[in-house]
Short mmCIF file of C-alpha atoms and ligand atoms in Angstrom, two decimals:
data_model
loop_
_atom_site.label_atom_id
_atom_site.label_comp_id
_atom_site.label_asym_id
_atom_site.label_seq_id
_atom_site.Cartn_x
_atom_site.Cartn_y
_atom_site.Cartn_z
CA ARG A 1 -13.13 18.67 0.17
CA GLU A 2 -15.90 16.97 -1.35
CA ARG A 3 -13.49 15.59 -3.93
CA LEU A 4 -11.47 14.00 -0.57
CA GLN A 5 -14.41 12.34 0.84
CA GLY A 6 -14.34 8.66 1.05
CA ARG A 7 -10.63 8.68 0.65
CA ARG A 8 -7.78 7.63 2.78
CA ILE A 9 -5.27 10.90 1.94
CA GLY A 10 -6.68 14.16 3.10
CA ARG A 11 -9.44 12.76 4.91
CA THR A 12 -8.11 14.92 7.74
CA VAL A 13 -6.57 17.98 6.90
CA HIS A 14 -4.55 20.61 9.06
CA VAL A 15 -4.10 23.88 7.38
CA TYR A 16 -1.72 26.65 8.67
CA PRO A 17 -0.85 30.35 7.47
CA GLU A 18 2.48 29.79 8.93
CA ILE A 19 4.32 26.81 10.39
CA ASP A 20 7.51 25.67 11.29
CA SER A 21 7.58 23.00 8.84
CA THR A 22 4.73 20.65 7.80
CA ASN A 23 7.03 17.90 7.95
CA SER A 24 7.52 18.38 11.73
CA ALA A 25 3.63 19.21 12.32
CA ALA A 26 2.75 15.92 10.36
CA PHE A 27 5.55 13.75 12.64
CA SER A 28 3.97 15.35 15.75
CA LEU A 29 0.57 14.11 14.62
CA GLY A 30 1.79 10.84 13.71
CA HIS A 31 3.08 10.78 17.29
CA SER A 32 -0.21 11.31 18.59
CA GLY A 33 -1.99 8.67 17.06
CA ALA A 34 -3.27 10.55 13.79
CA GLU A 35 -4.80 8.23 11.37
CA GLU A 36 -3.03 7.47 7.76
CA GLY A 37 -3.68 9.88 5.41
CA THR A 38 -3.72 12.90 7.37
CA VAL A 39 -2.22 15.61 5.70
CA VAL A 40 -0.61 19.04 6.68
CA ILE A 41 -0.65 21.80 4.37
CA ALA A 42 0.75 25.71 5.28
CA ASP A 43 0.93 28.87 3.13
CA SER A 44 4.52 29.41 4.62
CA GLN A 45 6.93 27.74 6.84
CA SER A 46 9.67 29.51 9.06
CA GLN A 47 12.01 26.23 8.77
CA GLY A 48 10.99 24.54 5.81
CA ARG A 49 13.73 21.63 5.76
CA GLY A 50 15.13 20.33 2.52
CA ARG A 51 17.46 17.02 2.13
CA LEU A 52 20.96 16.97 3.56
CA ARG A 53 19.72 19.53 6.35
CA ARG A 54 19.29 22.11 3.52
CA PRO A 55 16.94 24.79 4.41
CA TRP A 56 13.70 24.97 1.89
CA GLN A 57 12.90 28.62 1.03
CA SER A 58 9.12 28.84 1.89
CA PRO A 59 7.72 32.34 1.42
CA PRO A 60 3.84 32.70 1.94
CA GLY A 61 1.28 33.03 -0.90
CA ARG A 62 3.19 31.22 -3.53
CA ASN A 63 3.95 27.56 -3.29
CA LEU A 64 2.77 24.32 -1.75
CA TYR A 65 3.94 22.78 1.15
CA THR A 66 2.45 19.85 2.42
CA SER A 67 3.01 16.56 4.17
CA ILE A 68 1.33 13.26 4.21
CA LEU A 69 1.18 10.91 6.83
CA LEU A 70 1.43 7.14 6.12
CA LYS A 71 1.47 4.05 7.94
CA PRO A 72 2.66 1.31 5.12
CA PRO A 73 3.11 -2.13 6.11
CA ILE A 74 6.66 -2.43 4.82
CA GLU A 75 10.16 -2.74 6.12
CA PRO A 76 11.97 0.09 6.90
CA ALA A 77 14.79 -0.69 4.37
CA VAL A 78 12.04 -0.18 1.42
CA ALA A 79 10.52 3.06 2.88
CA PRO A 80 12.58 5.06 0.03
CA GLN A 81 9.87 3.59 -2.32
CA LEU A 82 7.89 6.21 -0.66
CA THR A 83 9.60 8.94 -1.91
CA LEU A 84 9.44 7.78 -5.24
CA LEU A 85 6.04 7.31 -5.08
CA ALA A 86 5.64 10.70 -3.92
CA GLY A 87 7.58 11.73 -7.02
CA VAL A 88 5.51 9.60 -9.43
CA ALA A 89 2.73 10.90 -8.13
CA VAL A 90 3.81 14.57 -8.42
CA ALA A 91 4.91 13.94 -12.22
CA ASP A 92 1.12 12.43 -12.73
CA LEU A 93 -0.26 15.67 -11.60
CA LEU A 94 2.40 18.03 -13.11
CA SER A 95 2.13 16.03 -16.47
CA THR A 96 -1.47 17.48 -16.89
CA TYR A 97 -0.04 21.21 -16.78
CA CYS A 98 3.22 20.83 -18.79
CA PRO A 99 2.87 17.19 -20.67
CA GLY A 100 5.85 15.38 -21.92
CA SER A 101 8.06 17.53 -19.94
CA ILE A 102 7.97 16.49 -16.44
CA ARG A 103 11.21 14.45 -15.53
CA LEU A 104 12.09 12.61 -12.35
CA LYS A 105 15.86 13.20 -10.91
CA TRP A 106 16.90 10.58 -8.88
CA PRO A 107 16.36 10.17 -5.75
CA ASN A 108 13.78 12.69 -5.26
CA ASP A 109 13.46 15.77 -7.80
CA VAL A 110 11.06 16.63 -9.92
CA GLN A 111 12.18 18.87 -12.87
CA ILE A 112 10.89 20.70 -15.79
CA GLU A 113 13.33 21.06 -18.58
CA GLY A 114 16.38 20.42 -16.12
CA LYS A 115 15.26 22.62 -13.44
CA LYS A 116 13.61 21.89 -9.95
CA VAL A 117 9.95 22.47 -9.61
CA CYS A 118 9.40 20.20 -6.62
CA GLY A 119 11.48 18.60 -3.71
CA ILE A 120 10.40 15.45 -1.46
CA LEU A 121 11.48 15.05 1.87
CA THR A 122 10.62 11.31 3.78
CA GLU A 123 11.06 11.21 7.29
CA MET A 124 10.09 8.02 9.42
CA ARG A 125 9.79 6.59 12.72
CA THR A 126 10.70 3.48 13.61
CA SER A 127 10.18 1.07 16.58
CA GLY A 128 10.95 -2.58 17.46
CA HIS A 129 7.98 -3.51 15.39
CA GLY A 130 9.07 -1.64 12.00
CA ILE A 131 7.78 1.27 10.84
CA ASP A 132 5.36 3.55 13.11
CA TYR A 133 4.87 6.10 10.52
CA VAL A 134 6.28 7.67 7.61
CA VAL A 135 5.91 11.54 6.76
CA VAL A 136 5.99 12.35 3.04
CA GLY A 137 6.77 15.85 2.71
CA ILE A 138 6.24 17.75 -1.05
CA GLY A 139 7.12 21.28 -2.00
CA ILE A 140 5.85 22.42 -5.26
CA ASN A 141 7.02 26.12 -6.68
CA VAL A 142 3.92 26.95 -8.16
CA ASN A 143 3.35 30.69 -8.60
CA ILE A 144 6.96 32.08 -7.31
CA ARG A 145 8.34 34.07 -10.41
CA LYS A 146 12.03 33.52 -11.46
CA ASP A 147 13.30 36.54 -9.90
CA ASP A 148 11.92 35.81 -6.24
CA PHE A 149 14.41 32.91 -5.85
CA ASP A 150 17.83 33.54 -4.37
CA GLU A 151 20.11 34.39 -7.10
CA SER A 152 22.11 30.86 -6.44
CA PHE A 153 19.09 29.05 -7.25
CA ARG A 154 17.58 30.93 -10.36
CA ASN A 155 19.45 28.86 -12.81
CA LEU A 156 18.60 25.60 -11.05
CA ALA A 157 14.90 26.05 -9.98
CA THR A 158 11.54 26.94 -11.74
CA SER A 159 8.08 27.02 -11.03
CA LEU A 160 4.88 25.81 -12.64
CA ARG A 161 3.47 29.51 -13.40
CA ASP A 162 6.91 30.18 -14.93
CA GLU A 163 6.43 27.12 -17.14
CA THR A 164 2.81 27.63 -18.06
CA GLY A 165 3.18 30.93 -19.52
CA GLY A 166 2.77 33.08 -16.24
CA ARG A 167 -0.85 32.64 -15.21
CA MET A 168 -1.48 32.14 -11.38
CA LEU A 169 -2.27 28.85 -10.64
CA SER A 170 -4.78 27.65 -7.87
CA ARG A 171 -2.77 26.05 -4.99
CA LEU A 172 -5.93 24.47 -3.77
CA ASP A 173 -6.64 22.55 -7.15
CA LEU A 174 -3.06 21.42 -7.21
CA ALA A 175 -3.25 20.31 -3.42
CA VAL A 176 -6.31 18.36 -3.70
CA GLY A 177 -5.04 16.91 -7.27
CA LEU A 178 -1.69 15.93 -5.40
CA TYR A 179 -3.80 14.26 -2.91
CA GLU A 180 -5.69 12.29 -5.36
CA HIS A 181 -2.83 11.24 -7.59
CA VAL A 182 -0.88 9.93 -4.00
CA GLU A 183 -4.15 7.96 -2.90
CA ARG A 184 -4.26 6.16 -6.43
CA ARG A 185 -0.44 5.49 -6.55
CA TYR A 186 -0.41 4.53 -2.81
CA ALA A 187 -3.50 2.02 -3.34
CA ARG A 188 -1.62 0.21 -6.18
CA TYR A 189 1.24 0.09 -4.13
CA LEU A 190 -0.18 -1.61 -1.33
CA ALA A 191 -2.21 -4.03 -3.63
CA GLU A 192 0.77 -4.62 -6.06
CA GLY A 193 4.11 -3.85 -4.74
CA PHE A 194 6.74 -1.81 -5.99
CA GLY A 195 6.37 -3.40 -9.59
CA PRO A 196 4.25 -0.63 -11.13
CA LEU A 197 5.99 1.89 -9.26
CA ARG A 198 9.77 1.32 -10.55
CA GLU A 199 8.17 1.28 -14.13
CA SER A 200 6.33 4.40 -14.07
CA TRP A 201 9.73 5.83 -12.18
CA LEU A 202 11.97 4.61 -14.70
CA GLN A 203 9.59 6.15 -17.36
CA TYR A 204 9.37 9.56 -15.96
CA ALA A 205 13.20 9.28 -15.18
CA ARG A 206 14.17 8.47 -18.82
CA ILE A 207 17.67 7.29 -17.09
CA VAL A 208 17.90 3.78 -18.35
CA GLY A 209 21.11 3.28 -20.59
CA GLU A 210 22.14 6.97 -19.97
CA PRO A 211 25.93 7.31 -18.94
CA ILE A 212 26.03 9.51 -15.57
CA GLU A 213 28.55 10.03 -13.01
CA VAL A 214 27.86 9.93 -9.38
CA ILE A 215 29.92 11.47 -6.69
CA PHE A 216 29.27 9.57 -3.35
CA ARG A 217 31.05 10.56 -0.34
CA ASP A 218 33.84 12.28 -2.41
CA GLU A 219 34.22 9.64 -4.80
CA LEU A 220 33.37 9.84 -8.67
CA GLN A 221 31.68 6.85 -10.11
CA ALA A 222 30.72 6.48 -13.75
CA GLY A 223 28.80 4.17 -15.53
CA GLU A 224 25.54 3.22 -17.19
CA VAL A 225 22.15 3.12 -15.51
CA ILE A 226 20.68 -0.43 -15.72
CA GLY A 227 17.76 0.01 -13.01
CA LEU A 228 16.51 0.71 -9.64
CA GLU A 229 16.37 -1.46 -6.86
CA GLU A 230 13.32 -2.44 -4.30
CA SER A 231 15.53 -0.38 -1.69
CA GLY A 232 15.38 2.60 -3.86
CA ALA A 233 18.97 2.26 -5.00
CA LEU A 234 19.98 2.96 -8.54
CA LEU A 235 21.57 0.47 -10.26
CA LEU A 236 24.72 0.96 -12.49
CA ARG A 237 26.99 -1.04 -14.60
CA ASP A 238 30.60 0.71 -14.17
CA ASP A 239 33.19 1.25 -17.05
CA ASP A 240 34.62 -2.12 -16.15
CA GLY A 241 31.39 -3.82 -16.50
CA ARG A 242 30.81 -4.29 -12.64
CA GLU A 243 27.22 -3.85 -11.15
CA ALA A 244 27.30 -1.02 -8.61
CA ARG A 245 24.46 0.47 -6.56
CA VAL A 246 24.02 3.71 -5.64
CA LEU A 247 21.89 4.79 -2.27
CA ALA A 248 20.52 7.95 -1.72
CA GLY A 249 22.28 10.26 0.94
CA ASP A 250 24.77 12.24 -0.48
CA ALA A 251 25.03 11.22 -4.11
CA THR A 252 24.69 13.62 -6.77
CA VAL A 253 23.79 12.34 -10.25
CA LYS A 254 25.06 14.07 -13.22
CA LYS A 255 24.44 13.12 -16.93
CA LYS A 256 27.95 12.89 -18.78
C1 BTN B 1 14.38 18.57 -1.21
O1 BTN B 1 14.58 18.55 -2.28
O2 BTN B 1 15.59 18.70 -0.68
C2 BTN B 1 13.27 18.22 -0.43
C3 BTN B 1 12.66 19.72 0.08
C4 BTN B 1 11.10 19.17 0.65
C5 BTN B 1 10.25 20.47 1.08
C6 BTN B 1 9.11 20.11 1.67
S1 BTN B 1 7.91 21.62 1.73
C7 BTN B 1 6.79 20.65 2.89
C8 BTN B 1 7.76 19.72 3.71
N1 BTN B 1 8.05 20.44 4.81
C9 BTN B 1 9.29 20.72 4.96
O3 BTN B 1 10.21 21.21 5.78
N2 BTN B 1 10.21 20.01 4.23
C10 BTN B 1 8.96 19.49 2.97
#
């Protein structure tokens, strides 16, 4: 708590042993006027949500499930930047545990050695004036073991514990570290805009110049990544030399 004092992120913390979803809780708090930086954290979620309406397995005693309420003075169209911001902050944090092996996978997964260790779900509320508030939900696999994952995920997911030699990690330390990294990245984002974030994101993604395939609404697009747009879209040059942008949503990006 002391480490979070005087800061924006985590000045108010709501802790639950179990909740439906920390994103839903943070969304309600936003609705009732909670201050920017309010966070919700839970030991388990009964209805943890992932992207594309997928459930997010959220057993107790193991992982980090947290949501951060933000009120950024930005246009709704560039709100995906906050997902990228959270991904970079998580990568900053996890790099202190696994130096050099953290990678961001567009649009919002954090991976270690190609396996997912964290997912991010950003939801926002807008009105006639633009963004009212944004909830950035972050789920990090911390102490869960490989065998605890459903069989279908076992080869796709990993945990920080499995990647750091099997010792139990403190979820409290991780949560505080996460809020500190989000604080730092967010302050810089408000002061300097998207530029520094784009640069860090591209560094962690190590994707520029890579040939990739994207499946978007059942259509396959192949090309080479040339950058990341302000909207958060991935910029490609396709095999005919044309530029194409890939918006998040239901795109799956695959290295060729
Ligand atoms: C994904 O990769 O599909 C996103 C997963 C996001 C999971 C986190 S856990 C904390 C927060 N509360 C939720 O219900 N979802 C997010």
